Short mmCIF file of C-alpha atoms in Angstrom, two decimals:
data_model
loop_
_atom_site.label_atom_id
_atom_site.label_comp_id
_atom_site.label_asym_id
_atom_site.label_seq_id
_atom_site.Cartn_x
_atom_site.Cartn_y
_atom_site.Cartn_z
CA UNK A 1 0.00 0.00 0.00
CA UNK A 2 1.15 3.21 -0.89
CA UNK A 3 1.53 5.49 2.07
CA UNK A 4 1.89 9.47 2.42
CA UNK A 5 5.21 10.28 3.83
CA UNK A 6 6.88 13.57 4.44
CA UNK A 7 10.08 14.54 5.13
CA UNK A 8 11.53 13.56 8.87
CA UNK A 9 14.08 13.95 11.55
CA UNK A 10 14.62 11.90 14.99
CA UNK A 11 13.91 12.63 18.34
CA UNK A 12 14.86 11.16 21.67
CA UNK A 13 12.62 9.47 23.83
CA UNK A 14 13.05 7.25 27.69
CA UNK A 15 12.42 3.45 27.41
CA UNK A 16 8.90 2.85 26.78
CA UNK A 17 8.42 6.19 25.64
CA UNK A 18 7.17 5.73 21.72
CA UNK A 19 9.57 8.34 19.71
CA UNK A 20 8.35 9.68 16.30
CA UNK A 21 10.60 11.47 13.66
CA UNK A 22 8.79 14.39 13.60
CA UNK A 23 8.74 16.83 10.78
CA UNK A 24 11.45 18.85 10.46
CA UNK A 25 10.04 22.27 10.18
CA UNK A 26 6.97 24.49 10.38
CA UNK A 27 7.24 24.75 6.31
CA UNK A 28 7.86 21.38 5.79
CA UNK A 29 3.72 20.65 5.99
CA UNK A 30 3.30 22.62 2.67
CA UNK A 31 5.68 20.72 1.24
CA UNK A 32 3.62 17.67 -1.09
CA UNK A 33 4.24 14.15 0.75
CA UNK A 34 6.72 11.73 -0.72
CA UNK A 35 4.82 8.00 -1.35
CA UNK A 36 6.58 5.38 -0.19
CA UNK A 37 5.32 1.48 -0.90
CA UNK A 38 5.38 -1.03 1.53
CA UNK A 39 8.84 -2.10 0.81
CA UNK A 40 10.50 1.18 1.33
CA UNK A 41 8.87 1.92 4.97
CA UNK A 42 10.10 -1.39 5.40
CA UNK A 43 13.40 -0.50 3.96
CA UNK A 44 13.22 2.64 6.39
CA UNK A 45 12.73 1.00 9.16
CA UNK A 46 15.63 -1.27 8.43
CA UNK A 47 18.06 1.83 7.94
CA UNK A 48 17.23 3.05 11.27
CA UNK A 49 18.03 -0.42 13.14
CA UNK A 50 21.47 -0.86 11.31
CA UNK A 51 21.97 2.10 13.40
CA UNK A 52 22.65 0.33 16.19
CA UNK A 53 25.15 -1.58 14.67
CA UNK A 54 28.77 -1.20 16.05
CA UNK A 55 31.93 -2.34 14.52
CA UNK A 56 33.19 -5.22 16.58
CA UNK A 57 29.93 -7.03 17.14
CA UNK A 58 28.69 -10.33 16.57
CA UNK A 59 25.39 -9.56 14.93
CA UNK A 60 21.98 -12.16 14.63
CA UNK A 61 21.14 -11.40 10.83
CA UNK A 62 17.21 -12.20 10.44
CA UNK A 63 15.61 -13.01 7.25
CA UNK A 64 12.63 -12.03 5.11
CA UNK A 65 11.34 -9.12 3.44
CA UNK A 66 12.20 -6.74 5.90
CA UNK A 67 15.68 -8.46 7.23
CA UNK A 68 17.41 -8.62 4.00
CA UNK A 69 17.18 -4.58 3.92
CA UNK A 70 18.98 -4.53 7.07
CA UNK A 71 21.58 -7.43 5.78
CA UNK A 72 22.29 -5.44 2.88
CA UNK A 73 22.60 -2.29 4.54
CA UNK A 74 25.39 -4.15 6.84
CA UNK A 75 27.04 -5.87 4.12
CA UNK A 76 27.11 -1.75 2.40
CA UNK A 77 28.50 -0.29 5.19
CA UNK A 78 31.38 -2.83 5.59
CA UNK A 79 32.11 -2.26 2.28
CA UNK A 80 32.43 1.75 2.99
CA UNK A 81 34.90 1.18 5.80
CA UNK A 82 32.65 2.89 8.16
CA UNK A 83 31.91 -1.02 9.69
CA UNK A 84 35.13 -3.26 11.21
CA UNK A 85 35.31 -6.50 12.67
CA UNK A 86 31.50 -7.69 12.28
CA UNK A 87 30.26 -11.41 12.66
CA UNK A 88 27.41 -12.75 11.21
CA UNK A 89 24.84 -15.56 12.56
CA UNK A 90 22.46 -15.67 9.46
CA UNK A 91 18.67 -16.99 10.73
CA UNK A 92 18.30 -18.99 7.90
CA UNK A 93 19.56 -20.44 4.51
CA UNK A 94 18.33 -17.97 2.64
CA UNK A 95 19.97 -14.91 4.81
CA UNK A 96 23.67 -17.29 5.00
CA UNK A 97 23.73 -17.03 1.22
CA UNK A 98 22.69 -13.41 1.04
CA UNK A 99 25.61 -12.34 3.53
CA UNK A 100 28.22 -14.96 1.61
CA UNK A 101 27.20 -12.45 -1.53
CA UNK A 102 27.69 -9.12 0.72
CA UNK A 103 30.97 -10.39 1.87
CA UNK A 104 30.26 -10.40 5.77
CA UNK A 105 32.25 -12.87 8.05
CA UNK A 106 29.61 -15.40 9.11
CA UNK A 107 30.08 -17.77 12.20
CA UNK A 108 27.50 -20.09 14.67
CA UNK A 109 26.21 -19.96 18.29
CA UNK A 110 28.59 -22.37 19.01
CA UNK A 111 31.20 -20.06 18.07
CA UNK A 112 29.64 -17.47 19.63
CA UNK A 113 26.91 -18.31 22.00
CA UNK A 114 26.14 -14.92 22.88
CA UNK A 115 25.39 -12.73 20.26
CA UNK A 116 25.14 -8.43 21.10
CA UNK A 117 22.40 -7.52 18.71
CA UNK A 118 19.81 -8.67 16.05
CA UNK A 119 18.39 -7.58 13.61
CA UNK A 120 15.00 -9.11 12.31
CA UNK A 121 11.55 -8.51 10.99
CA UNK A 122 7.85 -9.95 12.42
CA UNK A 123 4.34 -10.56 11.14
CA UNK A 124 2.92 -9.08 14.28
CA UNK A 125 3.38 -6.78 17.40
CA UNK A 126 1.27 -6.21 20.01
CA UNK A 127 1.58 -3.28 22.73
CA UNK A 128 3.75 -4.99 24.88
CA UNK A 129 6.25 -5.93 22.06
CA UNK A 130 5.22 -9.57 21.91
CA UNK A 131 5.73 -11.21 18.62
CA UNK A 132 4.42 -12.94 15.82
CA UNK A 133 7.27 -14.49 13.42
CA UNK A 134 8.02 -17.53 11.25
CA UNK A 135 5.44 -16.66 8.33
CA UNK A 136 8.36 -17.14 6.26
CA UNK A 137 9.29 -20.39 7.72
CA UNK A 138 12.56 -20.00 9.84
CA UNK A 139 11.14 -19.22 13.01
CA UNK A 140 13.59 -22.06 15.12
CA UNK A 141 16.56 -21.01 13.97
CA UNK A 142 15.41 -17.27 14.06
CA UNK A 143 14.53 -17.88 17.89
CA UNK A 144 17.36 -19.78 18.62
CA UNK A 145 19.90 -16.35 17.59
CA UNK A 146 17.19 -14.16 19.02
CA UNK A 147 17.08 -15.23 22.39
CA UNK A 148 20.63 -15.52 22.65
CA UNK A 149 21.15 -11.64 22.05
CA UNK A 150 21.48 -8.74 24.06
CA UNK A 151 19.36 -6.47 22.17
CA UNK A 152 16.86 -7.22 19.69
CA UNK A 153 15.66 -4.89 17.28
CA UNK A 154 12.76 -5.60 15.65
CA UNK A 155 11.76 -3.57 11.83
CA UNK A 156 8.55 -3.71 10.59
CA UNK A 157 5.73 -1.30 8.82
CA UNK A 158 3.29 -0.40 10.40
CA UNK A 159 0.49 -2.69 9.24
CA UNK A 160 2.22 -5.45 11.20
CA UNK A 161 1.02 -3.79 14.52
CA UNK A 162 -1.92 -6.00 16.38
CA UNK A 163 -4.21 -5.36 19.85
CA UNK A 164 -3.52 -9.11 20.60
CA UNK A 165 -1.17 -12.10 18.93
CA UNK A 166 -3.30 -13.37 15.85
CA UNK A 167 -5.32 -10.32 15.81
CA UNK A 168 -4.50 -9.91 12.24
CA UNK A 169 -6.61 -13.13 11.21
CA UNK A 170 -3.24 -14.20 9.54
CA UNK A 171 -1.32 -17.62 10.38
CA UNK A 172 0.59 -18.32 13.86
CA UNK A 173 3.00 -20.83 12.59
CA UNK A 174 4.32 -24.01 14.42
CA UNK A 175 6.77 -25.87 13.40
CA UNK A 176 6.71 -29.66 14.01
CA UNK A 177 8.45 -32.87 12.71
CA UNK A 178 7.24 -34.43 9.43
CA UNK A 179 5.80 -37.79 11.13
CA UNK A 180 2.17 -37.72 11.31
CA UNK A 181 1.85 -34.42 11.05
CA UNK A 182 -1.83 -34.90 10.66
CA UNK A 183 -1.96 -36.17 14.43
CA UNK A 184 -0.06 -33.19 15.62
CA UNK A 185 -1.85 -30.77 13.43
CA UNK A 186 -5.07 -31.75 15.10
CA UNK A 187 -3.77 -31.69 18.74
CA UNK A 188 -2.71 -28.07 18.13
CA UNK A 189 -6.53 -27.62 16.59
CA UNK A 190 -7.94 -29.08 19.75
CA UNK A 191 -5.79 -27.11 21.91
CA UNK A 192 -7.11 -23.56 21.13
CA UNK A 193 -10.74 -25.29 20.19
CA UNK A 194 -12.39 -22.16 22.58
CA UNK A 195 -10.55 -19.52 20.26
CA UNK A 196 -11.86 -20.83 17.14
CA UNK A 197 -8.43 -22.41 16.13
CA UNK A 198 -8.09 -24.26 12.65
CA UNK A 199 -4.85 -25.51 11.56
CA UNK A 200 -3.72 -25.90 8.55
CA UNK A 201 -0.27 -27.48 6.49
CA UNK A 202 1.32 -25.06 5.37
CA UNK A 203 2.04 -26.20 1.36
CA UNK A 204 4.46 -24.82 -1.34
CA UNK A 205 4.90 -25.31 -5.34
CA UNK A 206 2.53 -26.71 -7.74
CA UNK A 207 1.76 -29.77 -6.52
CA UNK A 208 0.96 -28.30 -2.93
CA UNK A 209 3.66 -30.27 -1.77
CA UNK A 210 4.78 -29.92 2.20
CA UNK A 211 6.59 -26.80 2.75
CA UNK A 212 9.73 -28.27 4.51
CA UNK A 213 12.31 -25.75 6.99
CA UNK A 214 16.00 -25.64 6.77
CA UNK A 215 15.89 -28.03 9.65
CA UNK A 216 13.48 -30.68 7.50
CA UNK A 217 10.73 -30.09 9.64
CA UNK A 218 6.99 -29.01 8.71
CA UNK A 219 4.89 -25.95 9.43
CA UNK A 220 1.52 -25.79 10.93
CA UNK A 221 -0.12 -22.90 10.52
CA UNK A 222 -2.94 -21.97 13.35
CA UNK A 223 -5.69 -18.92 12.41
CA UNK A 224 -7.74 -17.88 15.19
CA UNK A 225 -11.23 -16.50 15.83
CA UNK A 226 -10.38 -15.11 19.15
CA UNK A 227 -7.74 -13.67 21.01
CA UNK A 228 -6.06 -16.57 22.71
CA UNK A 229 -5.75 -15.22 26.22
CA UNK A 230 -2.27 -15.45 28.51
CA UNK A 231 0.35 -15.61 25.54
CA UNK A 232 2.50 -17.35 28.30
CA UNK A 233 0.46 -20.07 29.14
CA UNK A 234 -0.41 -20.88 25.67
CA UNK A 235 3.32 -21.38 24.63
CA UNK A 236 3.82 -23.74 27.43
CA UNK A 237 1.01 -25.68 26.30
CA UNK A 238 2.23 -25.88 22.59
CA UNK A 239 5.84 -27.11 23.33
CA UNK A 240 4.35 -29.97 25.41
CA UNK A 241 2.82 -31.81 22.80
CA UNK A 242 4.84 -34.42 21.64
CA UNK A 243 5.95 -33.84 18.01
CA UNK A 244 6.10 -30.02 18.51
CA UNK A 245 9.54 -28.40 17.53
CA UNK A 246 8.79 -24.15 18.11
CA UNK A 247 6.42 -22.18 17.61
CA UNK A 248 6.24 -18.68 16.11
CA UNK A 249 5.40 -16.14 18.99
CA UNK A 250 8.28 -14.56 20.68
CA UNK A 251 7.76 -13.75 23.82
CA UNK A 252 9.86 -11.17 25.64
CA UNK A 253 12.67 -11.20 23.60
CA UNK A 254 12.52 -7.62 21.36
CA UNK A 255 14.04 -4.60 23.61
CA UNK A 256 12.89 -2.06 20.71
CA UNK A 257 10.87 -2.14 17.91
CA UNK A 258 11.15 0.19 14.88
CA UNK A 259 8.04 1.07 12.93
CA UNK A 260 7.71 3.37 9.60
CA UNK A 261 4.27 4.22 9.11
CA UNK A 262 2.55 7.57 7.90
CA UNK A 263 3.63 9.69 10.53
CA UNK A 264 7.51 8.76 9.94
CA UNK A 265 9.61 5.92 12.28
CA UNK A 266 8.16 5.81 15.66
CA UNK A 267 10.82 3.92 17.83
CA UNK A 268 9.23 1.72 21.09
CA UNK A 269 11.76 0.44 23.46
CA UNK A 270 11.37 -1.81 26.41
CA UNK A 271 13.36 -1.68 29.82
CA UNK A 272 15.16 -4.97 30.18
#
């Protein structure tokens, strides 16, 4: 969607405080709006987080739409000089062969099991910075990086912003291993029966073949009716069924989130 978008500058703001680039002068509202697609605010938004980036860190590297902006911005900046010394856990495949391409040193939590900052995108965020993530299928390896960070900085536009976790009708996705799926699938249906749950394979190519993760694994994807009440609860009660691998909220984990919308990048951070 194309969005109106003047022309902004930053502003501070405490932890918790929401901090909007505001317009940068009085004349600046005659001035005719720039529009932006999708893309770029999410291209914005990924600008601003590589801000945090310091030379000397070992950086999680997210993937999808909104990532790979941030991955490429890195893998430009190193290639300026104005970044030294950077590391590289890639989320996914998909982001590992992007950074090969950008040139920037890559290396594994077992290398380095704490990792200062990531960078990643999400489906959905709800006021407390809860998310949804793992439309785009990576969402164990993406979890494993992002909970072993210091910060997490989290880039979306603003149409992934939610009331509640699902509120966007679109899928919650669990991963889970390839034998009888069908079982599993159904457990997870049961599970979240009260909030209208259905869950469905998620299916790719022609044929509607399984959709299969880097890890060989398969992806349910749950839609719900309802908000599904304590987020907390409800991921406890997903990982104990048998067959489960993760699933695709992330609790806790972002310390800011960075979202370009029509009013510019509003930044929300979270004390730790």
């Amino acid at each position: 969607m194309a969005i109106a978008y003047p022309h902004f500058i930053g502003s501070e703001k405490s932890p918790m405080e929401t901090g909007i680039l505001m317009p940068s002068s009085p004349s600046s509202a005659s001035v005719s709006p720039v529009i932006l697609t999708q893309d770029e605010l999410k291209k914005i938004a990924a600008y601003k987080a590589v801000e945090y980036v310091e030379s000397g860190m070992v950086l999680g590297l997210g993937t999808g739409s909104t990532a790979k902006h941030a991955v490429n911005r890195i893998g430009e900046l190193l290639r300026q000089g104005k970044l030294h010394n950077i590391v590289g856990i890639p989320t996914s495949k998909m982001t590992h062969e992007q950074a090969v391409s950008l040139g920037i040193p890559l290396s594994d939590l077992d290398t380095h099991p704490v990792v200062d900052l990531a960078i990643d995108g999400a489906d959905e965020v709800d006021p407390f910075l809860n998310l949804v993530k793992g439309r785009g299928g990576s969402l164990l390896r993406e979890k494993m990086v992002e909970s072993s960070c210091r910060k997490f900085v989290v880039i979306v536009d603003e149409s992934k912003l939610v009331k509640h976790l699902g509120g966007s009708g679109l899928a919650m996705p669990v991963e889970i291993v390839p034998f009888c799926w069908k079982f599993t699938a159904h457990r997870l249906q049961t599970l979240f029966a009260d909030s209208g749950c259905v869950a469905k394979l998620r299916t790719s190519g022609e044929n509607s073949e399984p959709f299969v993760t880097d890890n060989g694994n398969y992806i349910v994807e749950l839609y719900f009716k309802k908000d599904i009440g304590d987020l907390k609860a409800a991921s406890d009660e997903i990982l104990r069924l048998a067959g489960v691998v993760e699933h695709g909220m992330f609790l806790d984990l972002a310390t800011t989130v960075i979202v370009a919308g029509e009013l510019g990048v509003t930044v929300k951070n979270k004390f730790n």
